[in-house]
PDB file of N, CA and C and ligand atoms in Angstrom:
ATOM      1  N   UNK A   1      -4.648  -4.222 -46.344  1.00 56.00           N
ATOM      2  CA  UNK A   1      -3.143  -4.056 -46.144  1.00 56.00           C
ATOM      3  C   UNK A   1      -2.768  -4.179 -44.606  1.00 56.00           C
ATOM      4  N   UNK A   2      -1.768  -4.835 -44.349  1.00 53.00           N
ATOM      5  CA  UNK A   2      -1.334  -4.953 -42.983  1.00 53.00           C
ATOM      6  C   UNK A   2      -0.552  -3.725 -42.699  1.00 53.00           C
ATOM      7  N   UNK A   3      -0.637  -3.274 -41.395  1.00 52.00           N
ATOM      8  CA  UNK A   3       0.225  -2.136 -40.996  1.00 52.00           C
ATOM      9  C   UNK A   3       1.659  -2.514 -40.891  1.00 52.00           C
ATOM     10  N   UNK A   4       2.528  -1.669 -41.444  1.00 51.00           N
ATOM     11  CA  UNK A   4       3.896  -1.932 -41.196  1.00 51.00           C
ATOM     12  C   UNK A   4       4.458  -1.604 -39.931  1.00 51.00           C
ATOM     13  N   UNK A   5       5.533  -2.065 -39.456  1.00 49.00           N
ATOM     14  CA  UNK A   5       6.199  -1.381 -38.321  1.00 49.00           C
ATOM     15  C   UNK A   5       6.240  -2.370 -37.169  1.00 49.00           C
ATOM     16  N   UNK A   6       5.236  -2.338 -36.350  1.00 53.00           N
ATOM     17  CA  UNK A   6       5.346  -2.955 -34.975  1.00 53.00           C
ATOM     18  C   UNK A   6       5.630  -4.457 -35.048  1.00 53.00           C
ATOM     19  N   UNK A   7       5.068  -5.235 -36.077  1.00 52.00           N
ATOM     20  CA  UNK A   7       5.097  -6.647 -35.990  1.00 52.00           C
ATOM     21  C   UNK A   7       6.446  -7.080 -36.760  1.00 52.00           C
ATOM     22  N   UNK A   8       7.147  -6.223 -37.302  1.00 52.00           N
ATOM     23  CA  UNK A   8       8.342  -6.666 -38.101  1.00 52.00           C
ATOM     24  C   UNK A   8       9.588  -6.712 -37.186  1.00 52.00           C
ATOM     25  N   UNK A   9      10.274  -7.661 -37.213  1.00 56.00           N
ATOM     26  CA  UNK A   9      11.661  -7.781 -36.617  1.00 56.00           C
ATOM     27  C   UNK A   9      12.688  -7.102 -37.344  1.00 56.00           C
ATOM     28  N   UNK A  10      13.700  -6.506 -36.639  1.00 56.00           N
ATOM     29  CA  UNK A  10      14.737  -5.898 -37.373  1.00 56.00           C
ATOM     30  C   UNK A  10      14.442  -4.527 -37.884  1.00 56.00           C
ATOM     31  N   UNK A  11      13.253  -4.076 -37.785  1.00 58.00           N
ATOM     32  CA  UNK A  11      12.855  -2.689 -38.255  1.00 58.00           C
ATOM     33  C   UNK A  11      13.353  -1.609 -37.241  1.00 58.00           C
ATOM     34  N   UNK A  12      12.803  -0.531 -37.419  1.00 65.00           N
ATOM     35  CA  UNK A  12      13.006   0.624 -36.515  1.00 65.00           C
ATOM     36  C   UNK A  12      12.015   0.677 -35.467  1.00 65.00           C
ATOM     37  N   UNK A  13      11.064  -0.165 -35.340  1.00 75.00           N
ATOM     38  CA  UNK A  13       9.885   0.054 -34.510  1.00 75.00           C
ATOM     39  C   UNK A  13      10.256  -0.298 -33.152  1.00 75.00           C
ATOM     40  N   UNK A  14      11.113  -1.444 -32.869  1.00 84.00           N
ATOM     41  CA  UNK A  14      11.374  -1.786 -31.431  1.00 84.00           C
ATOM     42  C   UNK A  14      12.100  -0.659 -30.712  1.00 84.00           C
ATOM     43  N   UNK A  15      11.400  -0.380 -29.537  1.00 91.00           N
ATOM     44  CA  UNK A  15      12.055   0.675 -28.684  1.00 91.00           C
ATOM     45  C   UNK A  15      13.438   0.178 -28.109  1.00 91.00           C
ATOM     46  N   UNK A  16      14.414   1.002 -28.081  1.00 95.00           N
ATOM     47  CA  UNK A  16      15.620   0.534 -27.485  1.00 95.00           C
ATOM     48  C   UNK A  16      16.015   1.315 -26.294  1.00 95.00           C
ATOM     49  N   UNK A  17      16.732   0.562 -25.311  1.00 95.00           N
ATOM     50  CA  UNK A  17      17.119   1.277 -24.035  1.00 95.00           C
ATOM     51  C   UNK A  17      18.634   0.876 -23.810  1.00 95.00           C
ATOM     52  N   UNK A  18      19.284   1.718 -23.093  1.00 97.00           N
ATOM     53  CA  UNK A  18      20.622   1.465 -22.773  1.00 97.00           C
ATOM     54  C   UNK A  18      20.827   0.833 -21.479  1.00 97.00           C
ATOM     55  N   UNK A  19      21.570  -0.319 -21.478  1.00 98.00           N
ATOM     56  CA  UNK A  19      21.797  -1.050 -20.139  1.00 98.00           C
ATOM     57  C   UNK A  19      22.610  -0.188 -19.247  1.00 98.00           C
ATOM     58  N   UNK A  20      22.251  -0.011 -18.021  1.00 97.00           N
ATOM     59  CA  UNK A  20      22.884   0.875 -17.124  1.00 97.00           C
ATOM     60  C   UNK A  20      24.197   0.180 -16.648  1.00 97.00           C
ATOM     61  N   UNK A  21      24.460  -1.157 -16.919  1.00 98.00           N
ATOM     62  CA  UNK A  21      25.565  -1.775 -16.571  1.00 98.00           C
ATOM     63  C   UNK A  21      26.698  -1.814 -17.570  1.00 98.00           C
ATOM     64  N   UNK A  22      26.345  -2.372 -18.716  1.00 98.00           N
ATOM     65  CA  UNK A  22      27.415  -2.503 -19.847  1.00 98.00           C
ATOM     66  C   UNK A  22      27.285  -1.348 -20.887  1.00 98.00           C
ATOM     67  N   UNK A  23      26.257  -0.547 -20.719  1.00 97.00           N
ATOM     68  CA  UNK A  23      25.986   0.604 -21.686  1.00 97.00           C
ATOM     69  C   UNK A  23      25.666   0.211 -23.076  1.00 97.00           C
ATOM     70  N   UNK A  24      25.385  -1.009 -23.306  1.00 97.00           N
ATOM     71  CA  UNK A  24      24.950  -1.529 -24.653  1.00 97.00           C
ATOM     72  C   UNK A  24      23.489  -1.240 -24.930  1.00 97.00           C
ATOM     73  N   UNK A  25      23.162  -0.686 -26.079  1.00 97.00           N
ATOM     74  CA  UNK A  25      21.856  -0.393 -26.578  1.00 97.00           C
ATOM     75  C   UNK A  25      21.159  -1.730 -26.953  1.00 97.00           C
ATOM     76  N   UNK A  26      20.056  -2.116 -26.383  1.00 96.00           N
ATOM     77  CA  UNK A  26      19.455  -3.213 -26.616  1.00 96.00           C
ATOM     78  C   UNK A  26      17.878  -2.998 -26.738  1.00 96.00           C
ATOM     79  N   UNK A  27      17.255  -3.877 -27.417  1.00 96.00           N
ATOM     80  CA  UNK A  27      15.817  -3.830 -27.478  1.00 96.00           C
ATOM     81  C   UNK A  27      15.163  -3.760 -26.072  1.00 96.00           C
ATOM     82  N   UNK A  28      14.242  -2.878 -25.909  1.00 92.00           N
ATOM     83  CA  UNK A  28      13.707  -2.815 -24.540  1.00 92.00           C
ATOM     84  C   UNK A  28      13.121  -4.120 -23.953  1.00 92.00           C
ATOM     85  N   UNK A  29      12.731  -4.971 -24.883  1.00 92.00           N
ATOM     86  CA  UNK A  29      12.161  -6.221 -24.438  1.00 92.00           C
ATOM     87  C   UNK A  29      13.093  -7.127 -23.932  1.00 92.00           C
ATOM     88  N   UNK A  30      14.304  -6.950 -24.165  1.00 95.00           N
ATOM     89  CA  UNK A  30      15.405  -7.957 -23.712  1.00 95.00           C
ATOM     90  C   UNK A  30      15.977  -7.425 -22.405  1.00 95.00           C
ATOM     91  N   UNK A  31      15.540  -6.293 -21.895  1.00 96.00           N
ATOM     92  CA  UNK A  31      16.109  -5.619 -20.677  1.00 96.00           C
ATOM     93  C   UNK A  31      15.052  -5.694 -19.683  1.00 96.00           C
ATOM     94  N   UNK A  32      15.693  -5.801 -18.380  1.00 96.00           N
ATOM     95  CA  UNK A  32      14.827  -5.818 -17.271  1.00 96.00           C
ATOM     96  C   UNK A  32      14.746  -4.347 -16.673  1.00 96.00           C
ATOM     97  N   UNK A  33      13.406  -3.937 -16.608  1.00 96.00           N
ATOM     98  CA  UNK A  33      13.166  -2.495 -16.111  1.00 96.00           C
ATOM     99  C   UNK A  33      13.268  -2.624 -14.575  1.00 96.00           C
ATOM    100  N   UNK A  34      14.015  -1.562 -14.098  1.00 97.00           N
ATOM    101  CA  UNK A  34      14.204  -1.419 -12.631  1.00 97.00           C
ATOM    102  C   UNK A  34      13.580  -0.123 -12.272  1.00 97.00           C
ATOM    103  N   UNK A  35      13.020  -0.020 -11.132  1.00 96.00           N
ATOM    104  CA  UNK A  35      12.525   1.165 -10.601  1.00 96.00           C
ATOM    105  C   UNK A  35      13.035   1.211  -9.101  1.00 96.00           C
ATOM    106  N   UNK A  36      13.008   2.457  -8.594  1.00 95.00           N
ATOM    107  CA  UNK A  36      13.412   2.773  -7.286  1.00 95.00           C
ATOM    108  C   UNK A  36      12.189   2.776  -6.422  1.00 95.00           C
ATOM    109  N   UNK A  37      12.175   2.138  -5.244  1.00 93.00           N
ATOM    110  CA  UNK A  37      11.224   2.223  -4.196  1.00 93.00           C
ATOM    111  C   UNK A  37      11.893   2.591  -2.977  1.00 93.00           C
ATOM    112  N   UNK A  38      11.859   3.842  -2.636  1.00 92.00           N
ATOM    113  CA  UNK A  38      12.563   4.372  -1.410  1.00 92.00           C
ATOM    114  C   UNK A  38      13.973   4.134  -1.703  1.00 92.00           C
ATOM    115  N   UNK A  39      14.724   3.462  -0.778  1.00 94.00           N
ATOM    116  CA  UNK A  39      16.220   3.156  -0.897  1.00 94.00           C
ATOM    117  C   UNK A  39      16.455   1.881  -1.663  1.00 94.00           C
ATOM    118  N   UNK A  40      15.498   1.346  -2.237  1.00 95.00           N
ATOM    119  CA  UNK A  40      15.709   0.007  -2.917  1.00 95.00           C
ATOM    120  C   UNK A  40      15.477   0.090  -4.432  1.00 95.00           C
ATOM    121  N   UNK A  41      16.311  -0.707  -5.177  1.00 96.00           N
ATOM    122  CA  UNK A  41      16.095  -0.866  -6.590  1.00 96.00           C
ATOM    123  C   UNK A  41      15.348  -2.214  -6.731  1.00 96.00           C
ATOM    124  N   UNK A  42      14.226  -2.177  -7.400  1.00 96.00           N
ATOM    125  CA  UNK A  42      13.580  -3.376  -7.470  1.00 96.00           C
ATOM    126  C   UNK A  42      13.195  -3.780  -8.973  1.00 96.00           C
ATOM    127  N   UNK A  43      13.049  -4.965  -9.409  1.00 96.00           N
ATOM    128  CA  UNK A  43      12.709  -5.293 -10.811  1.00 96.00           C
ATOM    129  C   UNK A  43      11.308  -5.007 -11.043  1.00 96.00           C
ATOM    130  N   UNK A  44      10.955  -4.289 -12.046  1.00 95.00           N
ATOM    131  CA  UNK A  44       9.641  -4.036 -12.433  1.00 95.00           C
ATOM    132  C   UNK A  44       9.206  -5.049 -13.360  1.00 95.00           C
ATOM    133  N   UNK A  45       8.738  -6.194 -12.900  1.00 90.00           N
ATOM    134  CA  UNK A  45       8.630  -7.473 -13.675  1.00 90.00           C
ATOM    135  C   UNK A  45       7.425  -7.235 -14.719  1.00 90.00           C
ATOM    136  N   UNK A  46       6.494  -6.478 -14.342  1.00 87.00           N
ATOM    137  CA  UNK A  46       5.336  -6.376 -15.159  1.00 87.00           C
ATOM    138  C   UNK A  46       5.299  -4.903 -15.938  1.00 87.00           C
ATOM    139  N   UNK A  47       6.299  -4.251 -15.790  1.00 81.00           N
ATOM    140  CA  UNK A  47       6.476  -2.975 -16.488  1.00 81.00           C
ATOM    141  C   UNK A  47       5.399  -1.873 -16.080  1.00 81.00           C
ATOM    142  N   UNK A  48       4.900  -2.030 -14.852  1.00 86.00           N
ATOM    143  CA  UNK A  48       3.789  -1.254 -14.605  1.00 86.00           C
ATOM    144  C   UNK A  48       4.045  -0.301 -13.369  1.00 86.00           C
ATOM    145  N   UNK A  49       5.248  -0.420 -12.819  1.00 88.00           N
ATOM    146  CA  UNK A  49       5.503   0.396 -11.662  1.00 88.00           C
ATOM    147  C   UNK A  49       5.663   1.895 -12.130  1.00 88.00           C
ATOM    148  N   UNK A  50       5.209   2.837 -11.289  1.00 87.00           N
ATOM    149  CA  UNK A  50       5.373   4.167 -11.818  1.00 87.00           C
ATOM    150  C   UNK A  50       6.846   4.765 -11.450  1.00 87.00           C
ATOM    151  N   UNK A  51       7.166   5.817 -12.146  1.00 86.00           N
ATOM    152  CA  UNK A  51       8.400   6.637 -11.758  1.00 86.00           C
ATOM    153  C   UNK A  51       9.514   6.264 -12.752  1.00 86.00           C
ATOM    154  N   UNK A  52      10.612   6.895 -12.547  1.00 87.00           N
ATOM    155  CA  UNK A  52      11.710   6.849 -13.364  1.00 87.00           C
ATOM    156  C   UNK A  52      12.279   5.387 -13.340  1.00 87.00           C
ATOM    157  N   UNK A  53      12.585   4.845 -14.493  1.00 92.00           N
ATOM    158  CA  UNK A  53      13.112   3.468 -14.548  1.00 92.00           C
ATOM    159  C   UNK A  53      14.546   3.458 -15.176  1.00 92.00           C
ATOM    160  N   UNK A  54      15.209   2.282 -14.850  1.00 96.00           N
ATOM    161  CA  UNK A  54      16.431   2.096 -15.411  1.00 96.00           C
ATOM    162  C   UNK A  54      16.392   0.747 -16.122  1.00 96.00           C
ATOM    163  N   UNK A  55      17.225   0.510 -17.098  1.00 97.00           N
ATOM    164  CA  UNK A  55      17.096  -0.763 -17.761  1.00 97.00           C
ATOM    165  C   UNK A  55      18.540  -1.555 -17.540  1.00 97.00           C
ATOM    166  N   UNK A  56      18.296  -2.869 -17.429  1.00 97.00           N
ATOM    167  CA  UNK A  56      19.501  -3.557 -17.253  1.00 97.00           C
ATOM    168  C   UNK A  56      19.201  -4.937 -17.982  1.00 97.00           C
ATOM    169  N   UNK A  57      20.355  -5.437 -18.535  1.00 98.00           N
ATOM    170  CA  UNK A  57      20.316  -6.791 -19.052  1.00 98.00           C
ATOM    171  C   UNK A  57      20.034  -7.776 -17.767  1.00 98.00           C
ATOM    172  N   UNK A  58      19.215  -8.668 -17.863  1.00 96.00           N
ATOM    173  CA  UNK A  58      19.030  -9.526 -16.813  1.00 96.00           C
ATOM    174  C   UNK A  58      20.230 -10.441 -16.534  1.00 96.00           C
ATOM    175  N   UNK A  59      21.226  -9.904 -16.129  1.00 96.00           N
ATOM    176  CA  UNK A  59      22.470 -10.733 -15.790  1.00 96.00           C
ATOM    177  C   UNK A  59      23.303 -10.110 -14.682  1.00 96.00           C
ATOM    178  N   UNK A  60      23.850 -10.984 -13.836  1.00 96.00           N
ATOM    179  CA  UNK A  60      24.524 -10.450 -12.548  1.00 96.00           C
ATOM    180  C   UNK A  60      25.762  -9.650 -13.006  1.00 96.00           C
ATOM    181  N   UNK A  61      26.371 -10.071 -14.190  1.00 97.00           N
ATOM    182  CA  UNK A  61      27.604  -9.228 -14.511  1.00 97.00           C
ATOM    183  C   UNK A  61      27.129  -7.750 -14.759  1.00 97.00           C
ATOM    184  N   UNK A  62      25.994  -7.597 -15.426  1.00 98.00           N
ATOM    185  CA  UNK A  62      25.632  -6.246 -15.719  1.00 98.00           C
ATOM    186  C   UNK A  62      25.199  -5.497 -14.467  1.00 98.00           C
ATOM    187  N   UNK A  63      24.604  -6.195 -13.537  1.00 98.00           N
ATOM    188  CA  UNK A  63      24.195  -5.621 -12.237  1.00 98.00           C
ATOM    189  C   UNK A  63      25.553  -5.222 -11.482  1.00 98.00           C
ATOM    190  N   UNK A  64      26.471  -5.963 -11.538  1.00 97.00           N
ATOM    191  CA  UNK A  64      27.775  -5.686 -10.820  1.00 97.00           C
ATOM    192  C   UNK A  64      28.393  -4.525 -11.517  1.00 97.00           C
ATOM    193  N   UNK A  65      28.355  -4.513 -12.825  1.00 98.00           N
ATOM    194  CA  UNK A  65      28.999  -3.377 -13.556  1.00 98.00           C
ATOM    195  C   UNK A  65      28.300  -2.114 -13.167  1.00 98.00           C
ATOM    196  N   UNK A  66      26.940  -2.142 -13.034  1.00 97.00           N
ATOM    197  CA  UNK A  66      26.164  -0.938 -12.663  1.00 97.00           C
ATOM    198  C   UNK A  66      26.527  -0.526 -11.376  1.00 97.00           C
ATOM    199  N   UNK A  67      26.627  -1.434 -10.380  1.00 96.00           N
ATOM    200  CA  UNK A  67      26.938  -1.059  -9.023  1.00 96.00           C
ATOM    201  C   UNK A  67      28.334  -0.412  -8.923  1.00 96.00           C
ATOM    202  N   UNK A  68      29.219  -1.049  -9.672  1.00 96.00           N
ATOM    203  CA  UNK A  68      30.643  -0.437  -9.624  1.00 96.00           C
ATOM    204  C   UNK A  68      30.665   1.036 -10.166  1.00 96.00           C
ATOM    205  N   UNK A  69      29.896   1.147 -11.312  1.00 95.00           N
ATOM    206  CA  UNK A  69      29.966   2.435 -11.846  1.00 95.00           C
ATOM    207  C   UNK A  69      28.946   3.454 -11.182  1.00 95.00           C
ATOM    208  N   UNK A  70      28.374   2.988 -10.113  1.00 95.00           N
ATOM    209  CA  UNK A  70      27.333   3.780  -9.392  1.00 95.00           C
ATOM    210  C   UNK A  70      26.268   4.323 -10.399  1.00 95.00           C
ATOM    211  N   UNK A  71      25.859   3.424 -11.203  1.00 96.00           N
ATOM    212  CA  UNK A  71      24.959   3.834 -12.275  1.00 96.00           C
ATOM    213  C   UNK A  71      23.575   4.115 -11.659  1.00 96.00           C
ATOM    214  N   UNK A  72      23.255   3.372 -10.563  1.00 96.00           N
ATOM    215  CA  UNK A  72      21.750   3.533 -10.148  1.00 96.00           C
ATOM    216  C   UNK A  72      21.513   4.739  -9.482  1.00 96.00           C
ATOM    217  N   UNK A  73      22.325   5.347  -8.563  1.00 95.00           N
ATOM    218  CA  UNK A  73      22.071   6.713  -8.163  1.00 95.00           C
ATOM    219  C   UNK A  73      21.938   7.689  -9.226  1.00 95.00           C
ATOM    220  N   UNK A  74      22.792   7.536 -10.206  1.00 95.00           N
ATOM    221  CA  UNK A  74      22.626   8.520 -11.353  1.00 95.00           C
ATOM    222  C   UNK A  74      21.433   8.317 -12.117  1.00 95.00           C
ATOM    223  N   UNK A  75      21.119   7.089 -12.343  1.00 95.00           N
ATOM    224  CA  UNK A  75      19.817   6.745 -13.156  1.00 95.00           C
ATOM    225  C   UNK A  75      18.546   7.282 -12.456  1.00 95.00           C
ATOM    226  N   UNK A  76      18.577   7.114 -11.159  1.00 95.00           N
ATOM    227  CA  UNK A  76      17.369   7.437 -10.402  1.00 95.00           C
ATOM    228  C   UNK A  76      17.562   8.948  -9.733  1.00 95.00           C
ATOM    229  N   UNK A  77      18.586   9.564 -10.057  1.00 94.00           N
ATOM    230  CA  UNK A  77      18.706  10.944  -9.645  1.00 94.00           C
ATOM    231  C   UNK A  77      18.645  11.011  -8.046  1.00 94.00           C
ATOM    232  N   UNK A  78      19.429  10.245  -7.397  1.00 94.00           N
ATOM    233  CA  UNK A  78      19.478  10.308  -6.016  1.00 94.00           C
ATOM    234  C   UNK A  78      20.928  10.353  -5.681  1.00 94.00           C
ATOM    235  N   UNK A  79      21.226  10.863  -4.429  1.00 91.00           N
ATOM    236  CA  UNK A  79      22.652  11.009  -3.975  1.00 91.00           C
ATOM    237  C   UNK A  79      23.134   9.865  -3.096  1.00 91.00           C
ATOM    238  N   UNK A  80      22.146   9.350  -2.424  1.00 86.00           N
ATOM    239  CA  UNK A  80      22.560   8.231  -1.359  1.00 86.00           C
ATOM    240  C   UNK A  80      22.776   6.914  -2.123  1.00 86.00           C
ATOM    241  N   UNK A  81      23.276   5.926  -1.401  1.00 88.00           N
ATOM    242  CA  UNK A  81      23.390   4.623  -1.784  1.00 88.00           C
ATOM    243  C   UNK A  81      22.041   3.940  -1.909  1.00 88.00           C
ATOM    244  N   UNK A  82      21.991   3.060  -2.906  1.00 95.00           N
ATOM    245  CA  UNK A  82      20.740   2.383  -3.147  1.00 95.00           C
ATOM    246  C   UNK A  82      21.003   0.681  -2.903  1.00 95.00           C
ATOM    247  N   UNK A  83      20.012   0.209  -2.354  1.00 96.00           N
ATOM    248  CA  UNK A  83      20.110  -1.270  -2.145  1.00 96.00           C
ATOM    249  C   UNK A  83      19.580  -2.060  -3.394  1.00 96.00           C
ATOM    250  N   UNK A  84      20.452  -2.730  -3.944  1.00 96.00           N
ATOM    251  CA  UNK A  84      20.121  -3.507  -5.110  1.00 96.00           C
ATOM    252  C   UNK A  84      19.818  -4.962  -4.955  1.00 96.00           C
ATOM    253  N   UNK A  85      19.801  -5.412  -3.596  1.00 96.00           N
ATOM    254  CA  UNK A  85      19.550  -6.716  -3.301  1.00 96.00           C
ATOM    255  C   UNK A  85      18.375  -7.436  -3.941  1.00 96.00           C
ATOM    256  N   UNK A  86      17.187  -6.635  -3.952  1.00 96.00           N
ATOM    257  CA  UNK A  86      15.928  -7.320  -4.657  1.00 96.00           C
ATOM    258  C   UNK A  86      16.355  -7.690  -6.142  1.00 96.00           C
ATOM    259  N   UNK A  87      17.180  -6.784  -6.795  1.00 97.00           N
ATOM    260  CA  UNK A  87      17.335  -7.180  -8.120  1.00 97.00           C
ATOM    261  C   UNK A  87      18.441  -8.498  -8.255  1.00 97.00           C
ATOM    262  N   UNK A  88      19.348  -8.329  -7.370  1.00 97.00           N
ATOM    263  CA  UNK A  88      20.272  -9.560  -7.270  1.00 97.00           C
ATOM    264  C   UNK A  88      19.494 -10.861  -6.971  1.00 97.00           C
ATOM    265  N   UNK A  89      18.614 -10.734  -5.995  1.00 96.00           N
ATOM    266  CA  UNK A  89      17.785 -11.997  -5.696  1.00 96.00           C
ATOM    267  C   UNK A  89      17.089 -12.427  -6.839  1.00 96.00           C
ATOM    268  N   UNK A  90      16.448 -11.447  -7.519  1.00 96.00           N
ATOM    269  CA  UNK A  90      15.605 -11.856  -8.724  1.00 96.00           C
ATOM    270  C   UNK A  90      16.541 -12.575  -9.820  1.00 96.00           C
ATOM    271  N   UNK A  91      17.730 -11.958 -10.098  1.00 96.00           N
ATOM    272  CA  UNK A  91      18.558 -12.488 -11.038  1.00 96.00           C
ATOM    273  C   UNK A  91      19.146 -13.865 -10.490  1.00 96.00           C
ATOM    274  N   UNK A  92      19.432 -14.036  -9.369  1.00 94.00           N
ATOM    275  CA  UNK A  92      20.002 -15.284  -8.857  1.00 94.00           C
ATOM    276  C   UNK A  92      19.018 -16.363  -8.978  1.00 94.00           C
ATOM    277  N   UNK A  93      17.631 -15.954  -8.771  1.00 89.00           N
ATOM    278  CA  UNK A  93      16.630 -16.968  -8.799  1.00 89.00           C
ATOM    279  C   UNK A  93      16.186 -17.490 -10.160  1.00 89.00           C
ATOM    280  N   UNK A  94      16.844 -16.949 -11.252  1.00 60.00           N
ATOM    281  CA  UNK A  94      16.359 -17.255 -12.549  1.00 60.00           C
ATOM    282  C   UNK A  94      17.523 -17.738 -13.342  1.00 60.00           C
ATOM    283  N   UNK A  95      17.706 -19.048 -13.296  1.00 57.00           N
ATOM    284  CA  UNK A  95      18.913 -19.754 -14.049  1.00 57.00           C
ATOM    285  C   UNK A  95      18.902 -19.344 -15.453  1.00 57.00           C
ATOM    286  N   UNK A  96      17.729 -19.264 -16.150  1.00 55.00           N
ATOM    287  CA  UNK A  96      17.752 -18.878 -17.589  1.00 55.00           C
ATOM    288  C   UNK A  96      18.465 -17.624 -17.792  1.00 55.00           C
ATOM    289  N   UNK A  97      18.667 -16.855 -16.914  1.00 46.00           N
ATOM    290  CA  UNK A  97      19.202 -15.486 -17.129  1.00 46.00           C
ATOM    291  C   UNK A  97      20.715 -15.420 -17.045  1.00 46.00           C
ATOM    292  N   UNK A  98      21.344 -16.549 -16.864  1.00 48.00           N
ATOM    293  CA  UNK A  98      22.798 -16.629 -16.744  1.00 48.00           C
ATOM    294  C   UNK A  98      23.356 -16.291 -18.153  1.00 48.00           C
ATOM    295  N   UNK A  99      24.274 -15.251 -18.254  1.00 48.00           N
ATOM    296  CA  UNK A  99      24.744 -14.935 -19.475  1.00 48.00           C
ATOM    297  C   UNK A  99      26.272 -15.115 -19.417  1.00 48.00           C
TER     298      UNK A  99
HETATM  299 ZN1   ZN B 101      24.222  -4.922 -19.796  1.00 61.27          ZN
END
């Protein structure tokens, strides 16, 4: 007997996260995980960086929404401004992520 769950699409097994930009709940695998490194927000491309993460659709429009809503300081529980340019550079460097 095969195990049910993890290999099946459309089931309940896929973990979901909320995009900090548009606030849409999406499968975690569709979202870019972001972590804070000091005053910078960086993309956690391998999903291995420690610490509190935020999830974002890999699109500039969601990044801009998140910035406008000051979602990052809230997501990372900091009071000061955060530099999201590493995330922007990553998104701008990947044409397949245009949404
Ligand atoms: Zn989004």
